[in-house]
mmCIF file of C-alpha atoms and ligand atoms in Angstrom:
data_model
loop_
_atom_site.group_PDB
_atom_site.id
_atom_site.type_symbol
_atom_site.label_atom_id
_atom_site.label_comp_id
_atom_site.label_asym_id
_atom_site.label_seq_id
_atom_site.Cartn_x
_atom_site.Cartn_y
_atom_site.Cartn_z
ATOM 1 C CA UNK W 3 -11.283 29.572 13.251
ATOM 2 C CA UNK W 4 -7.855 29.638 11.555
ATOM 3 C CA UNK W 5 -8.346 27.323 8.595
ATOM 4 C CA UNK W 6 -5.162 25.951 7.396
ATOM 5 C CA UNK W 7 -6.389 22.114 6.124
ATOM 6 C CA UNK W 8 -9.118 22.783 4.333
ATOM 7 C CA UNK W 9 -10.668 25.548 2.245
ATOM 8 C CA UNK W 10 -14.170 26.489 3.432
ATOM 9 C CA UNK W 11 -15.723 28.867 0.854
ATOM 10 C CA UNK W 12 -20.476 29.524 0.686
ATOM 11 C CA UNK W 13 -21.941 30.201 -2.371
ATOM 12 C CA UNK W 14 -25.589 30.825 -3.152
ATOM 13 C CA UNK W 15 -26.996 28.885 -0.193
ATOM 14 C CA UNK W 16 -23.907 25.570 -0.543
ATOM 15 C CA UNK W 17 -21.330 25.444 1.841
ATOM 16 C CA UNK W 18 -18.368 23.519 0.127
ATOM 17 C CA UNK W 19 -15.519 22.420 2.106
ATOM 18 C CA UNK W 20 -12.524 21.106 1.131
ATOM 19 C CA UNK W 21 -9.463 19.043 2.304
ATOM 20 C CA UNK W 22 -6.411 20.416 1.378
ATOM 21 C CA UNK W 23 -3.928 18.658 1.821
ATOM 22 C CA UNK W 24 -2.988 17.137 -1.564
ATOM 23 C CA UNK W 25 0.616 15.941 -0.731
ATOM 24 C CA UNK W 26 -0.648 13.541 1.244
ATOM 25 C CA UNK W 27 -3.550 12.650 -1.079
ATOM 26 C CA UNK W 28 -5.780 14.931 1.507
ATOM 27 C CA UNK W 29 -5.195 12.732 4.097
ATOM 28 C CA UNK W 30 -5.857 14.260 7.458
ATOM 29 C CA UNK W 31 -4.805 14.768 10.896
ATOM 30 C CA UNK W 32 -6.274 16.095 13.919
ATOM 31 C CA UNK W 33 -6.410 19.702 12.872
ATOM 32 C CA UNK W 34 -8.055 18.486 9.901
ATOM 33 C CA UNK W 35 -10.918 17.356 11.475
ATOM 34 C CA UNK W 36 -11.359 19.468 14.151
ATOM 35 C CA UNK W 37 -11.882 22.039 11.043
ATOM 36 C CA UNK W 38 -13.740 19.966 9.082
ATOM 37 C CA UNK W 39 -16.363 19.898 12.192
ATOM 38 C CA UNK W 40 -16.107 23.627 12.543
ATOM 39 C CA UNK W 41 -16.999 24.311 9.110
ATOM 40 C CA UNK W 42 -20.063 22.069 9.405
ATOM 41 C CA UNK W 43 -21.067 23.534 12.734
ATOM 42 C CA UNK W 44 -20.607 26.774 10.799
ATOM 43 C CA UNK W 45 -22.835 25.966 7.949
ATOM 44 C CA UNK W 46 -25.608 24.194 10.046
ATOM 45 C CA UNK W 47 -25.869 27.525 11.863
ATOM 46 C CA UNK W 48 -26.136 29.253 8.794
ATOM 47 C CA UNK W 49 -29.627 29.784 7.744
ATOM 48 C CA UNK W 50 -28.579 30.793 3.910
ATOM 49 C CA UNK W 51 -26.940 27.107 3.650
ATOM 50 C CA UNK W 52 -29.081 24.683 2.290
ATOM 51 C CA UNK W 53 -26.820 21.918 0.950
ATOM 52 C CA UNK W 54 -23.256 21.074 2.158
ATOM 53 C CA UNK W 55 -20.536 19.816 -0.460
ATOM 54 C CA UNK W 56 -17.421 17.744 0.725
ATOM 55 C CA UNK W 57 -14.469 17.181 -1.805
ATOM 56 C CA UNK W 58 -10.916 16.990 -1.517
ATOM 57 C CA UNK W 59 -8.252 18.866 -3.256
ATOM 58 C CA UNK W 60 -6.655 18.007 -6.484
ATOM 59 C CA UNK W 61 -7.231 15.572 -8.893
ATOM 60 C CA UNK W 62 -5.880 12.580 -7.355
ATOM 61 C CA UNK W 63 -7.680 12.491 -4.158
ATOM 62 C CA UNK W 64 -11.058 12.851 -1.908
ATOM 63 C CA UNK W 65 -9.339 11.583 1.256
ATOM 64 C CA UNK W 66 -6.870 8.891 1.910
ATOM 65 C CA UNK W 67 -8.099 8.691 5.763
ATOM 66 C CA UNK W 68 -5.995 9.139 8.542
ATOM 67 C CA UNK W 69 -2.496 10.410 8.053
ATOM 68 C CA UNK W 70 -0.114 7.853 8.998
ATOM 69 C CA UNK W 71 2.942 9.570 9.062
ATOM 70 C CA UNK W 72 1.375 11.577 12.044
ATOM 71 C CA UNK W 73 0.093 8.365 13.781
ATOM 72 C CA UNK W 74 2.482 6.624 16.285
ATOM 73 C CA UNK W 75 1.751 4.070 19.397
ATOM 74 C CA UNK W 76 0.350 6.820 21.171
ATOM 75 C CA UNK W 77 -2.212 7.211 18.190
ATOM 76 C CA UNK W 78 -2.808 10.456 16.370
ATOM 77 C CA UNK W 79 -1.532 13.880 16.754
ATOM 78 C CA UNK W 80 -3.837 15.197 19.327
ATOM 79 C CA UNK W 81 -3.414 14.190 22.740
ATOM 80 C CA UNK W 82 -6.383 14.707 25.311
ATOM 81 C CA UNK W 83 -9.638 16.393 23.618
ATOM 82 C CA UNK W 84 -12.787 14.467 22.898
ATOM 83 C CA UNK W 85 -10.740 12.497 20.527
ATOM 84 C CA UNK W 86 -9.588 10.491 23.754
ATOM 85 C CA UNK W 87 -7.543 8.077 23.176
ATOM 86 C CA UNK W 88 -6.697 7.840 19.181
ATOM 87 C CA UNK W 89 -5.697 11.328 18.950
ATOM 88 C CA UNK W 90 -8.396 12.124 16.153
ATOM 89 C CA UNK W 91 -11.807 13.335 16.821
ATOM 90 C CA UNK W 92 -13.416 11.273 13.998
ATOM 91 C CA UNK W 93 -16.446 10.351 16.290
ATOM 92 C CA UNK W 94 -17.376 14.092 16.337
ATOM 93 C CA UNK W 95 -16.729 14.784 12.709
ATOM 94 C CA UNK W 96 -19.374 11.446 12.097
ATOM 95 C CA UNK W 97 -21.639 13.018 14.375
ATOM 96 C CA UNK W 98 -21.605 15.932 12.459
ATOM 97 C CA UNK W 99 -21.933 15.057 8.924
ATOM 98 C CA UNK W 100 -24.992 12.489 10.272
ATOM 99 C CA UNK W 101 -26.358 15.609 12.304
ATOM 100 C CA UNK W 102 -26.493 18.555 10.340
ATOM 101 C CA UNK W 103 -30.006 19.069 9.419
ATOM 102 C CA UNK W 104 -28.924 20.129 5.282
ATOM 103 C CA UNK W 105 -27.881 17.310 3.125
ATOM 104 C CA UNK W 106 -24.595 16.778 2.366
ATOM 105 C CA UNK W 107 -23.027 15.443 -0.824
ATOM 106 C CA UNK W 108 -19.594 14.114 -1.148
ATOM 107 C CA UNK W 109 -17.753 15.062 -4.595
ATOM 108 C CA UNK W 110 -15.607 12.026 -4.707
ATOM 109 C CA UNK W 111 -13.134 13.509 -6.908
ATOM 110 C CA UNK W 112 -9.991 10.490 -6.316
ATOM 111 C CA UNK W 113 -9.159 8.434 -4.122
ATOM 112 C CA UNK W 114 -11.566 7.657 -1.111
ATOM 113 C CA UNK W 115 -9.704 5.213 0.751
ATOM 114 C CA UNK W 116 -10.001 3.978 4.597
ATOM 115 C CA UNK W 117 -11.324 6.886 6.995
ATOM 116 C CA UNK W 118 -11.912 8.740 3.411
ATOM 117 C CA UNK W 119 -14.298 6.080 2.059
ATOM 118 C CA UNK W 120 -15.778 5.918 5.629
ATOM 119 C CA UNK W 121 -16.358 10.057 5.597
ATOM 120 C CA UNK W 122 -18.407 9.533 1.909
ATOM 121 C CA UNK W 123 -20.083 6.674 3.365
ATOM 122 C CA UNK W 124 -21.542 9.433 5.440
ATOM 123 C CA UNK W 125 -22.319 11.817 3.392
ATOM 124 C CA UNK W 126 -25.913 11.579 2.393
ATOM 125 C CA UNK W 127 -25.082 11.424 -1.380
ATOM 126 C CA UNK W 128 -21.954 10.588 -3.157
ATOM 127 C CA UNK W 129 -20.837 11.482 -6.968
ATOM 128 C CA UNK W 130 -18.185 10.372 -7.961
ATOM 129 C CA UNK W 131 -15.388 11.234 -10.779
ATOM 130 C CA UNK W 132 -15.133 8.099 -13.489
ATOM 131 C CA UNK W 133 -11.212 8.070 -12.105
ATOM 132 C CA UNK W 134 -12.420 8.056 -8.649
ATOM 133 C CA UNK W 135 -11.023 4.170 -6.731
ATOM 134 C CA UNK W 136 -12.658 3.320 -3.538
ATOM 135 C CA UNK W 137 -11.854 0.789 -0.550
ATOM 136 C CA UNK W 138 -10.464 0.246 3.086
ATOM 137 C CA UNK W 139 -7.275 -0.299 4.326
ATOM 138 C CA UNK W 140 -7.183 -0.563 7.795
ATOM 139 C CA UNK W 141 -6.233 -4.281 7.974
ATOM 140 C CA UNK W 142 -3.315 -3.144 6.069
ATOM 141 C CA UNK W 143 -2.482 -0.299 8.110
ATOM 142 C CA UNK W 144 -3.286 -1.917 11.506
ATOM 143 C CA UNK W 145 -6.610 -0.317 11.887
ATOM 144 C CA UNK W 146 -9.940 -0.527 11.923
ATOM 145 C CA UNK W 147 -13.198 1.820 11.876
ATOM 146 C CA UNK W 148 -15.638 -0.278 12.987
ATOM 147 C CA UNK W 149 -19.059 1.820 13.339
ATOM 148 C CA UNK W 150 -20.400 3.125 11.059
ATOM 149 C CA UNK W 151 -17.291 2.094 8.869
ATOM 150 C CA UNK W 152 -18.643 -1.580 8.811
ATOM 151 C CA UNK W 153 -22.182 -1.438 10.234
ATOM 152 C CA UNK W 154 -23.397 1.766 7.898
ATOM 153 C CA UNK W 155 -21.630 0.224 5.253
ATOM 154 C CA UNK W 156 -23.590 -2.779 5.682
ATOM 155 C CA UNK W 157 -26.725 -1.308 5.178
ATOM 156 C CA UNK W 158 -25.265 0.165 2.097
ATOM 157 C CA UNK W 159 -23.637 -2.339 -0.190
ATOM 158 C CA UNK W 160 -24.418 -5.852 2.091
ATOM 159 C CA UNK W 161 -23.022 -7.933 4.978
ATOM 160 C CA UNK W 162 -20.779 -9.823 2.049
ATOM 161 C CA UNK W 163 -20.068 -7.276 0.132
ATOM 162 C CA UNK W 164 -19.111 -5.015 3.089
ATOM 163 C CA UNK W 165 -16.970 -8.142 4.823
ATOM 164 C CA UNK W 166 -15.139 -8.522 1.621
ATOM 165 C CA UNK W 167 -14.287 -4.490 1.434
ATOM 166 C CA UNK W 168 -12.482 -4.695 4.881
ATOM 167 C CA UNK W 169 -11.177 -8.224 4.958
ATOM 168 C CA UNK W 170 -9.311 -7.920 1.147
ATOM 169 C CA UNK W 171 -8.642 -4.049 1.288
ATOM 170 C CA UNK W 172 -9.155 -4.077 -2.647
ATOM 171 C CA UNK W 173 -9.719 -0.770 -3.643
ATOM 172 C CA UNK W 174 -13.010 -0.659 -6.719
ATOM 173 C CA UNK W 175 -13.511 1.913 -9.363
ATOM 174 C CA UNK W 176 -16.298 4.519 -9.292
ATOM 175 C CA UNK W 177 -18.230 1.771 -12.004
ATOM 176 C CA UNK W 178 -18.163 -0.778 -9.400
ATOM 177 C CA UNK W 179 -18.886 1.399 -6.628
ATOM 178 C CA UNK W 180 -22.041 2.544 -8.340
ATOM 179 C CA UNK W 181 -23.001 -0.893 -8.980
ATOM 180 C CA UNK W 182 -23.061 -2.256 -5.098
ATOM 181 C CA UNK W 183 -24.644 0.931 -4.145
ATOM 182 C CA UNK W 184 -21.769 2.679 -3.030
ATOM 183 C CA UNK W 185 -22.548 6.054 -4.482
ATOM 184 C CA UNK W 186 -25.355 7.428 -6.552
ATOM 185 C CA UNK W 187 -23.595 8.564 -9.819
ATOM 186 C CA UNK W 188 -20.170 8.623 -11.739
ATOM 187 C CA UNK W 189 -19.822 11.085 -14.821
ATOM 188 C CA UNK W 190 -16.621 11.951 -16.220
ATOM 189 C CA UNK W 191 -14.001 13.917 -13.918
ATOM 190 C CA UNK W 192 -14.354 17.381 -16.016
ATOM 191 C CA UNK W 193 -18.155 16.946 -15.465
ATOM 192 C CA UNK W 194 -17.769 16.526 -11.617
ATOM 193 C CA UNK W 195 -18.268 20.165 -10.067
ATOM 194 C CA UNK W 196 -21.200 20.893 -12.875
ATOM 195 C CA UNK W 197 -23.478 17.638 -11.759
ATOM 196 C CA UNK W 198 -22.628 18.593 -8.071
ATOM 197 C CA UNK W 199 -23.890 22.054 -8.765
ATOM 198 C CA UNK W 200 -26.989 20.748 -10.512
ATOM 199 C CA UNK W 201 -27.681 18.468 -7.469
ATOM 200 C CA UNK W 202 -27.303 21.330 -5.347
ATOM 201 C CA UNK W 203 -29.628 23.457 -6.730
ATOM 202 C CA UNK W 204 -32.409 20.954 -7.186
ATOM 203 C CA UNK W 205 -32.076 20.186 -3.329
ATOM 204 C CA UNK W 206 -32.061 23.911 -2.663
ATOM 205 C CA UNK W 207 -35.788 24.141 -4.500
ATOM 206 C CA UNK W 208 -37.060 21.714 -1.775
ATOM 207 C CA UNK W 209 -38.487 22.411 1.223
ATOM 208 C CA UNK W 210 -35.535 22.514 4.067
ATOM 209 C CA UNK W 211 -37.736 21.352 6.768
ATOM 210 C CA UNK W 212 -39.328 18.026 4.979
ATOM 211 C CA UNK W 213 -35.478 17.625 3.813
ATOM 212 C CA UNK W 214 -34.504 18.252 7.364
ATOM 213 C CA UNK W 215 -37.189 15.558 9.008
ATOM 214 C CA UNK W 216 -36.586 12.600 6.071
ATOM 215 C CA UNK W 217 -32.370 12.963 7.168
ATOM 216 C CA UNK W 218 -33.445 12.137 10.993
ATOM 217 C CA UNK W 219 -35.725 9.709 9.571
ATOM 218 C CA UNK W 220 -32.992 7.542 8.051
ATOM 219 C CA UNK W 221 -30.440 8.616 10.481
ATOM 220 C CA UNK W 222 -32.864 7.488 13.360
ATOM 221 C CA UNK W 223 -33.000 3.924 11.958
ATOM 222 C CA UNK W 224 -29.031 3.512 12.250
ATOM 223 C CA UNK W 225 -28.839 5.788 15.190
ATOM 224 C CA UNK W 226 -27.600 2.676 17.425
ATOM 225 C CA UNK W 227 -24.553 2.381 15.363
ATOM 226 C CA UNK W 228 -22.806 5.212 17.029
ATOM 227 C CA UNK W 229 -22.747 3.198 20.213
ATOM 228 C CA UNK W 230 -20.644 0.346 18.108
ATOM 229 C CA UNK W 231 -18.334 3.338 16.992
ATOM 230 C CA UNK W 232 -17.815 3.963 20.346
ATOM 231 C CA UNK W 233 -16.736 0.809 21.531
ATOM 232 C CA UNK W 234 -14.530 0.766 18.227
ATOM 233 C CA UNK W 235 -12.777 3.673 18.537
ATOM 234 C CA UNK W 236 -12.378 2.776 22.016
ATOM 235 C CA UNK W 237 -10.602 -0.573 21.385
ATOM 236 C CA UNK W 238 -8.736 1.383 18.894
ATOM 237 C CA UNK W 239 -7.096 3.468 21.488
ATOM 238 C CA UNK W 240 -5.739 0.591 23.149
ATOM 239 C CA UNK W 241 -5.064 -1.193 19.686
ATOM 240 C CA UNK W 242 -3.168 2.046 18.221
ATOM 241 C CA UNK W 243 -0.170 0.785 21.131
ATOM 242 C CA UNK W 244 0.887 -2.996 20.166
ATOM 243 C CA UNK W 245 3.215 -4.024 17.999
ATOM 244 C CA UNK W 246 0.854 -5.441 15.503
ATOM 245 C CA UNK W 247 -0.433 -1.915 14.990
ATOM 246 C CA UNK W 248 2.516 -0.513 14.601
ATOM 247 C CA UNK W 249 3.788 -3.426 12.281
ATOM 248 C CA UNK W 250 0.757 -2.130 9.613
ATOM 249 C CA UNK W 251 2.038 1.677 9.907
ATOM 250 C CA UNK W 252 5.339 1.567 9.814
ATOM 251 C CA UNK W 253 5.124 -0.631 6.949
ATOM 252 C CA UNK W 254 3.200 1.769 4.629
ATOM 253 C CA UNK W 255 5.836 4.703 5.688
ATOM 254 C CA UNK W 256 8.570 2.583 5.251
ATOM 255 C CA UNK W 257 6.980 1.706 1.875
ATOM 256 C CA UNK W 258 7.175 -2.316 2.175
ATOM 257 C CA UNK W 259 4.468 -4.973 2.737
ATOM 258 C CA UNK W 260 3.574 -5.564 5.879
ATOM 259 C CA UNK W 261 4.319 -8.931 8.096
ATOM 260 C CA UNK W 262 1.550 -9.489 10.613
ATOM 261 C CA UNK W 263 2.197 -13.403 10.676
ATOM 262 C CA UNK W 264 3.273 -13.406 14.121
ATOM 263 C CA UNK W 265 0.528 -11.445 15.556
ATOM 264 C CA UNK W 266 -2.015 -14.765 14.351
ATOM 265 C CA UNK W 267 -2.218 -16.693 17.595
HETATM 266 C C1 S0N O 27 -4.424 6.277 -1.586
HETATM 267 C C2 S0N O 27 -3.368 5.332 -2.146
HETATM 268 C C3 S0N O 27 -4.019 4.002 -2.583
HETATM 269 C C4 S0N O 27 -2.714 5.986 -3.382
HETATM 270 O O1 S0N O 27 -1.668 5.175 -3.872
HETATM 271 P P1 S0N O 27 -0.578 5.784 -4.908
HETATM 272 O O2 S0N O 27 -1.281 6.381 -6.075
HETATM 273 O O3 S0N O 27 0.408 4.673 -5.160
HETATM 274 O O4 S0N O 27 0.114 7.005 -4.162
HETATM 275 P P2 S0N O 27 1.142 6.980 -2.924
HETATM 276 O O5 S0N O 27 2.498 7.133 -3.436
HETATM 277 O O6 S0N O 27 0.870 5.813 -2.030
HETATM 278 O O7 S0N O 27 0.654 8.296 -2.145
HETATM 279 C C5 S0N O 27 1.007 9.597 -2.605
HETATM 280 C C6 S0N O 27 1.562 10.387 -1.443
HETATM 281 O O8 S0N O 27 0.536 10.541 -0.471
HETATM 282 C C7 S0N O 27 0.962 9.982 0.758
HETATM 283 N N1 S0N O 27 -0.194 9.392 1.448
HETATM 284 C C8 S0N O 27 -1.229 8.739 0.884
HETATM 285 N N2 S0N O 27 -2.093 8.328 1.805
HETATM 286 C C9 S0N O 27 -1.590 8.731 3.005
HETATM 287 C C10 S0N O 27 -2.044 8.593 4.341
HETATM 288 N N3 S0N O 27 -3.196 7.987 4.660
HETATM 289 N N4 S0N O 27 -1.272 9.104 5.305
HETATM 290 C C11 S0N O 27 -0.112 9.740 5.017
HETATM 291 N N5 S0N O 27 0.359 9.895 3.770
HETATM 292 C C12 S0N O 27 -0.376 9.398 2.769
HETATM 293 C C13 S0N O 27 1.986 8.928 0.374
HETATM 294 O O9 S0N O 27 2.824 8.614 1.452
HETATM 295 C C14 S0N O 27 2.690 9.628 -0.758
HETATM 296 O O10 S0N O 27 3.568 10.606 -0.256
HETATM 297 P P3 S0N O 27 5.197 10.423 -0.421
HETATM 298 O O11 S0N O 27 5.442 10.196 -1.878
HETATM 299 O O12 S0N O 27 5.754 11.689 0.128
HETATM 300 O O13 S0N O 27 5.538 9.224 0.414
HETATM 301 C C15 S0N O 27 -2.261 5.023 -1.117
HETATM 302 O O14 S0N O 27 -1.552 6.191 -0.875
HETATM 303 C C16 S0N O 27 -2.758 4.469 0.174
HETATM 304 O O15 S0N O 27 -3.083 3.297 0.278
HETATM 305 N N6 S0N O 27 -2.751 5.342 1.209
HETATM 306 C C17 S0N O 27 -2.994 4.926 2.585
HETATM 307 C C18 S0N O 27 -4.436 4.841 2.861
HETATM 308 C C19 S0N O 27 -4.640 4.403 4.300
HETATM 309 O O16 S0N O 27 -4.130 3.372 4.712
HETATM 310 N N7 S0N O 27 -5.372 5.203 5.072
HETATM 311 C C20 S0N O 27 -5.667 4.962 6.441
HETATM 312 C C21 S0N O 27 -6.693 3.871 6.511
HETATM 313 N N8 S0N O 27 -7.149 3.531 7.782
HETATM 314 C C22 S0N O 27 -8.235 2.725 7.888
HETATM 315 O O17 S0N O 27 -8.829 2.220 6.970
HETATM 316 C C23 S0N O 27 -8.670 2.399 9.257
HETATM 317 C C24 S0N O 27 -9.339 3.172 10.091
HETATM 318 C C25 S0N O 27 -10.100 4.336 9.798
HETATM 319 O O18 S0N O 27 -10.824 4.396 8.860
HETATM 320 C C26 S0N O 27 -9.890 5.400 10.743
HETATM 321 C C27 S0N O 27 -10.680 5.454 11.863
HETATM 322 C C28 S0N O 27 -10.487 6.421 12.795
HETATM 323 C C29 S0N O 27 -9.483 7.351 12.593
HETATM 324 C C30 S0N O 27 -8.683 7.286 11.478
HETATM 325 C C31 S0N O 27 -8.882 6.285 10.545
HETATM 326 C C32 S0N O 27 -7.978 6.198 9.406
HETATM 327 O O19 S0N O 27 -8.368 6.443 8.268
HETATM 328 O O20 S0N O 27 -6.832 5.834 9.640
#
């Protein structure tokens, strides 16, 4: 595949891909994650892969979620595809990071905000830089992720803690996210790539099948929640092409608070 949105590089059995798109704070759009999921199809077939790393480029951010400036009533950029009706094939990208028999560690390295906090939610393990801020914004926006955006996330840091993430869209620093269990470790940003490595090659000492069978044993107790995503991203679709939608997007491009107060009836 012709990789233009993210660099894909394998090293001594880790596959690290990153989004590179740093002017919009890695940020993607369709052709973002239809590479994304080629790279991890790619390193799942890849029998000298043991470990999968996901960062984003820069200093500033892991991912800011879904591009808005390529987002319009008709959704994202892709029309038709198995991204259906919101343009974006996030569903499959989900399904992939979840699927892929290798663990996968997100290097939170900025910003992981909306679909970007969702895509380390993921991730089986998450280290994050000391600078690294976390949070949702889809109530902002005029969006939602709700799979394994709210239900996963549930299981991770609590119904309340979970319902306050999406219903304030605060955004937490990598101390607090450590504290409600939102990733395993912070160390400072310089330190970032060297604890990633170190993780890597302890999980590369194990053996890949047990690793294999304990990931489908925890993915097989949330496995349901990819029927909620479904439903989500379906309602989404229809969402993506009201006014009150549109309201939250054209707000951030435009750079002003949003007004949803007559969309409460
Ligand atoms: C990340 C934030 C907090 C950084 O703020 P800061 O430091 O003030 O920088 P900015 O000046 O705002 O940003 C720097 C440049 O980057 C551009 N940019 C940033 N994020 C995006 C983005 N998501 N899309 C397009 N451009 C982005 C800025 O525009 C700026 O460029 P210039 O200077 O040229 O204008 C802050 O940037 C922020 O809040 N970003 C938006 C985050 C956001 O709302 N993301 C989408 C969130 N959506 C959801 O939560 C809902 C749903 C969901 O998860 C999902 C489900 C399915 C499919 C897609 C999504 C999805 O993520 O949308």
């Amino acid at each position: 595949m012709d990789l233009g949105d993210i660099v894909y590089q394998k090293d001594h059995g880790v596959a690290k891909i990153t989004i590179n798109r740093p002017e919009v704070y890695n940020a993607f759009r369709a052709r973002t994650v239809d590479e994304m999921t080629w790279a991890f199809r790619d390193a799942w077939d890849d029998n000298r892969i043991g470990v999968v790393v996901l960062t984003g480029a820069g200093d500033k951010a892991f991912c800011a979620g879904g591009d808005q400036k390529q987002r319009s009533g008709e959704g994202y950029d892709k029309s038709g595809g198995l991204g259906g009706g919101i343009g974006l094939e996030v569903e499959t990208l989900h399904g992939v990071i979840r699927d892929i028999p290798k663990p996968v560690i997100a290097a939170v390295n900025g910003y992981a905000i909306g679909g970007g906090n969702v895509l380390q939610v993921l991730c089986d393990l998450s280290i994050a830089s000391e600078r690294a801020k976390f949070g949702q914004s889809g109530p902002k926006v005029g969006s939602y992720d709700a799979g394994f955006g709210t239900a996963y996330l549930s299981r991770i840091v609590g119904e309340k803690k979970a319902r306050e993430i999406w219903y304030l869209c605060d955004q937490y620093t990598a101390e607090e996210a450590k504290e409600m269990g939102l990733v395993n470790k912070v160390v400072p940003h310089e330190q970032l790539q060297e604890e990633v490595d170190r993780w890597c090659r302890k999980i590369l000492e194990k053996s890949p099948t047990a690793l294999k069978m304990l990931k489908y044993s925890f993915n097989a107790d949330s496995a349901t929640i990819a029927g909620i995503s479904q439903i989500a991203m379906g309602s989404l679709a229809m969402f993506y092409h009201t006014e009150e939608a549109l309201e939250g997007r054209n707000a951030f491009v435009e750079k002003r608070p949003p007004d949803f107060s007559k969309f409460r009836k």
